[in-house]
Short mmCIF file of C-alpha atoms in Angstrom, two decimals:
data_model
loop_
_atom_site.label_atom_id
_atom_site.label_comp_id
_atom_site.label_asym_id
_atom_site.label_seq_id
_atom_site.Cartn_x
_atom_site.Cartn_y
_atom_site.Cartn_z
CA UNK A 1 58.34 -57.37 -126.90
CA UNK A 2 59.47 -60.27 -124.28
CA UNK A 3 58.04 -63.89 -124.94
CA UNK A 4 56.51 -65.78 -122.59
CA UNK A 5 59.54 -67.86 -121.93
CA UNK A 6 61.95 -64.84 -121.56
CA UNK A 7 59.26 -63.58 -118.97
CA UNK A 8 59.70 -67.19 -117.11
CA UNK A 9 63.76 -67.29 -117.71
CA UNK A 10 63.84 -63.45 -116.38
CA UNK A 11 61.45 -64.57 -112.97
CA UNK A 12 63.41 -67.87 -112.24
CA UNK A 13 66.83 -65.44 -112.59
CA UNK A 14 65.30 -62.93 -110.26
CA UNK A 15 64.31 -65.82 -107.96
CA UNK A 16 67.84 -66.78 -107.82
CA UNK A 17 69.47 -63.71 -107.74
CA UNK A 18 67.01 -62.75 -104.12
CA UNK A 19 68.53 -66.17 -102.82
CA UNK A 20 70.89 -65.78 -99.75
CA UNK A 21 72.48 -69.10 -100.28
CA UNK A 22 75.19 -69.23 -103.49
CA UNK A 23 73.87 -70.91 -106.77
CA UNK A 24 76.03 -71.89 -109.44
CA UNK A 25 75.14 -73.57 -112.70
CA UNK A 26 77.52 -75.44 -114.64
CA UNK A 27 76.48 -77.37 -117.98
CA UNK A 28 77.46 -80.85 -119.64
CA UNK A 29 80.69 -78.78 -121.02
CA UNK A 30 81.68 -78.29 -117.07
CA UNK A 31 81.10 -74.10 -118.10
CA UNK A 32 79.31 -72.00 -115.67
CA UNK A 33 76.27 -70.99 -116.99
CA UNK A 34 74.53 -69.15 -114.38
CA UNK A 35 76.12 -67.47 -111.10
CA UNK A 36 73.80 -65.72 -108.36
CA UNK A 37 75.02 -62.53 -106.54
CA UNK A 38 75.49 -64.75 -103.09
CA UNK A 39 77.61 -67.49 -104.83
CA UNK A 40 79.62 -64.25 -106.21
CA UNK A 41 80.01 -62.74 -102.43
CA UNK A 42 80.71 -65.97 -101.14
CA UNK A 43 83.72 -67.17 -103.54
CA UNK A 44 84.84 -63.80 -104.62
CA UNK A 45 84.79 -64.40 -108.09
CA UNK A 46 82.83 -61.83 -110.35
CA UNK A 47 80.02 -63.56 -112.16
CA UNK A 48 80.21 -61.52 -115.30
CA UNK A 49 83.89 -62.70 -115.72
CA UNK A 50 82.68 -66.88 -114.58
CA UNK A 51 79.51 -67.14 -116.75
CA UNK A 52 80.47 -68.56 -120.01
CA UNK A 53 84.17 -69.95 -118.37
CA UNK A 54 85.01 -73.51 -117.57
CA UNK A 55 84.51 -74.08 -114.19
CA UNK A 56 88.01 -75.20 -113.61
CA UNK A 57 89.31 -71.69 -114.45
CA UNK A 58 87.84 -70.36 -111.15
CA UNK A 59 87.81 -73.34 -108.85
CA UNK A 60 90.02 -75.65 -110.59
CA UNK A 61 92.32 -75.50 -106.82
CA UNK A 62 88.96 -76.12 -104.97
CA UNK A 63 90.03 -79.81 -105.22
CA UNK A 64 86.85 -80.78 -103.01
CA UNK A 65 84.19 -79.11 -105.12
CA UNK A 66 85.84 -80.10 -108.61
CA UNK A 67 85.35 -83.80 -106.93
CA UNK A 68 82.02 -83.45 -105.76
CA UNK A 69 80.62 -81.83 -109.57
CA UNK A 70 82.59 -84.51 -110.99
CA UNK A 71 80.74 -87.50 -109.33
CA UNK A 72 77.18 -85.55 -109.36
CA UNK A 73 77.51 -85.20 -112.70
CA UNK A 74 78.99 -89.05 -113.62
CA UNK A 75 76.38 -90.58 -110.91
CA UNK A 76 73.27 -87.99 -111.01
CA UNK A 77 73.80 -88.01 -106.89
CA UNK A 78 73.28 -85.37 -104.42
CA UNK A 79 76.19 -84.86 -102.48
CA UNK A 80 76.60 -82.32 -99.64
CA UNK A 81 79.91 -81.33 -97.46
CA UNK A 82 79.21 -79.55 -94.24
CA UNK A 83 82.98 -79.58 -92.94
CA UNK A 84 85.70 -79.58 -95.19
CA UNK A 85 85.27 -76.84 -97.79
CA UNK A 86 86.90 -73.82 -97.33
CA UNK A 87 86.90 -71.12 -99.98
CA UNK A 88 89.97 -68.96 -100.39
CA UNK A 89 89.55 -65.44 -101.31
CA UNK A 90 93.06 -63.60 -101.24
CA UNK A 91 94.19 -64.00 -97.45
CA UNK A 92 90.62 -64.52 -96.44
CA UNK A 93 88.91 -67.97 -95.79
CA UNK A 94 85.27 -68.77 -95.92
CA UNK A 95 83.67 -72.22 -94.74
CA UNK A 96 80.82 -73.06 -96.78
CA UNK A 97 78.44 -75.86 -96.73
CA UNK A 98 78.40 -77.08 -100.43
CA UNK A 99 75.76 -79.16 -101.98
CA UNK A 100 75.56 -80.48 -105.73
CA UNK A 101 72.67 -81.94 -107.51
CA UNK A 102 72.31 -82.73 -111.01
CA UNK A 103 70.29 -80.53 -113.13
CA UNK A 104 67.50 -82.55 -114.80
CA UNK A 105 65.44 -81.96 -118.43
CA UNK A 106 61.49 -82.88 -117.57
CA UNK A 107 62.34 -86.43 -119.19
CA UNK A 108 65.13 -87.29 -116.69
CA UNK A 109 68.24 -86.37 -119.01
CA UNK A 110 70.94 -84.73 -116.97
CA UNK A 111 72.24 -81.65 -118.49
CA UNK A 112 74.69 -80.33 -115.89
CA UNK A 113 75.10 -80.08 -112.01
CA UNK A 114 73.75 -77.36 -109.72
CA UNK A 115 76.24 -76.23 -106.70
CA UNK A 116 75.14 -74.44 -103.95
CA UNK A 117 77.46 -72.71 -101.44
CA UNK A 118 75.95 -71.49 -97.69
CA UNK A 119 78.33 -69.15 -95.86
CA UNK A 120 78.99 -70.99 -92.64
CA UNK A 121 81.17 -68.22 -91.16
CA UNK A 122 78.63 -67.01 -88.38
CA UNK A 123 77.96 -70.54 -87.32
CA UNK A 124 81.90 -71.02 -86.96
CA UNK A 125 81.99 -67.71 -85.00
CA UNK A 126 78.89 -68.90 -82.54
CA UNK A 127 80.25 -72.84 -82.27
CA UNK A 128 83.76 -70.72 -81.47
CA UNK A 129 81.90 -68.82 -78.77
CA UNK A 130 80.14 -71.59 -77.38
CA UNK A 131 83.47 -73.50 -76.96
CA UNK A 132 85.22 -70.38 -75.32
CA UNK A 133 82.20 -69.96 -73.23
CA UNK A 134 82.85 -74.01 -72.02
CA UNK A 135 86.21 -73.03 -71.60
CA UNK A 136 85.84 -69.88 -69.54
CA UNK A 137 83.12 -71.78 -67.20
CA UNK A 138 85.52 -74.67 -66.70
CA UNK A 139 88.07 -71.86 -65.62
CA UNK A 140 85.76 -70.47 -63.21
CA UNK A 141 85.13 -73.61 -61.52
CA UNK A 142 88.48 -74.28 -61.56
CA UNK A 143 89.35 -70.81 -59.87
CA UNK A 144 86.08 -70.88 -57.40
CA UNK A 145 87.30 -73.97 -56.17
CA UNK A 146 91.17 -72.81 -55.85
CA UNK A 147 89.69 -69.34 -53.90
CA UNK A 148 88.09 -71.63 -51.18
CA UNK A 149 91.36 -73.64 -50.90
CA UNK A 150 93.22 -70.60 -50.29
CA UNK A 151 90.25 -68.64 -48.30
CA UNK A 152 90.08 -71.37 -45.41
CA UNK A 153 93.95 -71.54 -44.01
CA UNK A 154 93.87 -68.22 -45.01
CA UNK A 155 91.35 -67.48 -42.43
CA UNK A 156 93.34 -69.44 -39.80
CA UNK A 157 96.78 -67.60 -40.67
CA UNK A 158 94.78 -64.31 -39.66
CA UNK A 159 93.22 -65.76 -36.62
CA UNK A 160 96.60 -67.08 -35.31
CA UNK A 161 98.32 -63.68 -36.20
CA UNK A 162 95.20 -61.78 -34.26
CA UNK A 163 95.64 -64.26 -31.21
CA UNK A 164 99.59 -63.48 -31.18
CA UNK A 165 99.20 -59.63 -31.69
CA UNK A 166 97.21 -59.44 -28.51
CA UNK A 167 99.57 -61.60 -26.70
CA UNK A 168 102.12 -59.41 -27.14
CA UNK A 169 103.08 -56.33 -25.14
CA UNK A 170 102.25 -52.92 -26.62
CA UNK A 171 105.40 -51.63 -28.09
CA UNK A 172 107.01 -54.90 -28.76
CA UNK A 173 109.27 -55.05 -31.78
CA UNK A 174 107.13 -58.30 -32.50
CA UNK A 175 104.10 -56.91 -33.20
CA UNK A 176 104.99 -54.83 -36.18
CA UNK A 177 105.36 -58.85 -37.60
CA UNK A 178 101.97 -59.35 -37.10
CA UNK A 179 100.51 -56.09 -38.25
CA UNK A 180 102.08 -56.89 -41.53
CA UNK A 181 101.14 -60.82 -41.20
CA UNK A 182 97.49 -59.31 -40.76
CA UNK A 183 98.16 -56.34 -43.60
CA UNK A 184 98.96 -59.20 -46.32
CA UNK A 185 96.33 -61.67 -45.15
CA UNK A 186 93.82 -59.05 -45.77
CA UNK A 187 95.39 -58.18 -49.32
CA UNK A 188 95.42 -61.73 -50.10
CA UNK A 189 91.81 -62.16 -49.33
CA UNK A 190 91.16 -59.11 -51.21
CA UNK A 191 92.66 -61.00 -53.87
CA UNK A 192 90.60 -64.43 -53.51
CA UNK A 193 87.21 -62.39 -53.15
CA UNK A 194 87.94 -60.59 -56.48
CA UNK A 195 88.22 -63.80 -57.92
CA UNK A 196 85.20 -65.20 -56.48
CA UNK A 197 83.34 -62.35 -57.88
CA UNK A 198 84.35 -63.39 -61.52
CA UNK A 199 83.31 -66.56 -61.26
CA UNK A 200 80.15 -65.94 -59.70
CA UNK A 201 78.43 -62.90 -60.10
CA UNK A 202 77.60 -60.79 -56.93
CA UNK A 203 74.12 -59.83 -56.02
CA UNK A 204 73.90 -55.88 -56.37
CA UNK A 205 73.43 -53.71 -53.35
CA UNK A 206 71.09 -50.92 -54.71
CA UNK A 207 70.42 -48.33 -52.75
CA UNK A 208 70.04 -44.16 -53.29
CA UNK A 209 73.37 -43.00 -54.32
CA UNK A 210 74.50 -39.19 -54.67
CA UNK A 211 76.08 -39.67 -57.89
CA UNK A 212 77.74 -36.23 -57.74
CA UNK A 213 79.28 -36.88 -54.63
CA UNK A 214 80.79 -40.41 -55.55
CA UNK A 215 82.75 -38.22 -58.51
CA UNK A 216 83.78 -35.93 -56.65
CA UNK A 217 85.50 -38.05 -53.78
CA UNK A 218 87.24 -39.72 -56.47
CA UNK A 219 88.40 -36.64 -58.23
CA UNK A 220 89.52 -35.49 -54.74
CA UNK A 221 91.77 -38.91 -54.62
CA UNK A 222 93.03 -38.45 -57.92
CA UNK A 223 94.55 -35.10 -57.71
CA UNK A 224 96.57 -36.64 -54.97
CA UNK A 225 97.21 -39.87 -56.72
CA UNK A 226 98.63 -37.42 -59.80
CA UNK A 227 101.55 -36.46 -57.78
CA UNK A 228 103.81 -33.77 -59.50
CA UNK A 229 101.64 -34.30 -62.83
CA UNK A 230 99.81 -31.07 -63.20
CA UNK A 231 96.27 -31.70 -64.45
CA UNK A 232 93.24 -29.53 -64.01
CA UNK A 233 89.55 -31.08 -63.23
CA UNK A 234 86.77 -29.41 -64.44
CA UNK A 235 83.75 -30.66 -62.92
CA UNK A 236 80.34 -29.52 -64.60
CA UNK A 237 77.52 -30.81 -62.99
CA UNK A 238 73.71 -30.92 -63.48
CA UNK A 239 72.56 -30.33 -59.99
CA UNK A 240 68.47 -30.84 -61.10
CA UNK A 241 70.06 -34.73 -60.95
CA UNK A 242 68.33 -36.53 -57.94
CA UNK A 243 69.99 -39.42 -56.06
CA UNK A 244 70.21 -42.31 -58.77
CA UNK A 245 69.24 -46.28 -57.85
CA UNK A 246 72.78 -48.00 -57.69
CA UNK A 247 75.47 -50.20 -56.21
CA UNK A 248 77.67 -47.46 -54.65
CA UNK A 249 80.81 -49.98 -54.77
CA UNK A 250 80.67 -50.91 -58.43
CA UNK A 251 79.75 -47.14 -58.80
CA UNK A 252 82.67 -46.06 -57.11
CA UNK A 253 84.99 -48.65 -59.11
CA UNK A 254 83.51 -47.90 -62.33
CA UNK A 255 84.03 -44.28 -62.14
CA UNK A 256 87.59 -44.67 -60.36
CA UNK A 257 88.74 -46.70 -63.48
CA UNK A 258 87.71 -44.15 -66.06
CA UNK A 259 89.14 -41.28 -64.05
CA UNK A 260 92.58 -43.08 -63.70
CA UNK A 261 92.32 -44.16 -66.92
CA UNK A 262 91.70 -40.32 -68.36
CA UNK A 263 94.80 -38.97 -65.89
CA UNK A 264 97.23 -41.80 -67.14
CA UNK A 265 96.16 -40.51 -71.08
CA UNK A 266 96.41 -36.97 -70.20
CA UNK A 267 100.11 -35.23 -70.15
CA UNK A 268 100.90 -33.02 -67.38
CA UNK A 269 99.05 -29.38 -68.11
CA UNK A 270 96.30 -31.08 -69.48
CA UNK A 271 92.55 -31.05 -68.30
CA UNK A 272 89.85 -33.77 -67.58
CA UNK A 273 86.37 -32.79 -68.10
CA UNK A 274 83.72 -34.21 -66.16
CA UNK A 275 80.14 -32.99 -66.92
CA UNK A 276 76.95 -34.79 -66.08
CA UNK A 277 73.20 -34.55 -67.71
CA UNK A 278 69.68 -35.79 -67.77
CA UNK A 279 68.85 -37.70 -71.19
CA UNK A 280 65.58 -36.37 -71.98
CA UNK A 281 65.62 -38.43 -75.42
CA UNK A 282 66.42 -41.92 -73.92
CA UNK A 283 64.70 -43.91 -71.01
CA UNK A 284 64.23 -47.42 -70.16
CA UNK A 285 61.89 -49.69 -68.04
CA UNK A 286 62.58 -52.56 -65.87
CA UNK A 287 59.86 -55.74 -65.77
CA UNK A 288 57.70 -54.60 -62.77
CA UNK A 289 58.83 -50.99 -62.94
CA UNK A 290 57.96 -47.87 -64.48
CA UNK A 291 59.88 -46.01 -67.05
CA UNK A 292 62.99 -44.18 -65.73
CA UNK A 293 64.97 -41.35 -67.14
CA UNK A 294 68.88 -41.61 -67.99
CA UNK A 295 71.87 -39.91 -66.91
CA UNK A 296 74.83 -39.33 -68.78
CA UNK A 297 78.18 -38.57 -67.66
CA UNK A 298 80.78 -37.74 -70.04
CA UNK A 299 84.58 -37.90 -68.82
#
């Protein structure tokens, strides 16, 4: 039968086992007397092997942790390091927040050190994501400024080419050059517009779109684009699907990319299957709108 002391000990061990932070208890002889599952996970060290062994046997190479434990054992101070501790598990490095606190008896006698480890991997990833977003924002602003600087003189070049084309007589050899100038100016303008669309999302032009017509037009074009490559397109459409509310330009670009990728991936003699269907077990609602059923397109 368990004594009340054993029950209390078991209770506190269960509490520590449930804590998300790693907890390691080191006694006055620098031996590990307790290690919870979180500490085992963070450090990559088996608690079965660690408990009862010298702290230095498993953490001797972690000089910052060793110094923190030694200073707390000597002075009784609580020490934290949020930046510099990185535990290495094989080839994997885990950044941690480490805190050492004195383990005290009721009369204040120091009998060991409690080391608490908190995994900072997710926090570091979020910090890196924020830094990356800042860099992209700066790059976006630079790209937008550059695009506007190109767009302004480009308009002048295009206007001058149009005037020159009107001045030249029909059949003039020079008109071929103005046609090329206008065509290339249009191409550069399209590139600039795409660059601007990356830096600032354009407003969606939502309208009722016939999904099957959009896909059918793309398939017809890609059949011609395939050239000598023999690829069969199998289209199986659910004709009960009504027109959908979408931006036709973006929808066309989306399916053009998907079908082009499929065409590039399949070998000559292969087949590309495109099916559409209503999804009865999934729906979504936009704020202020009624619930809408979804359409699935498989390519």
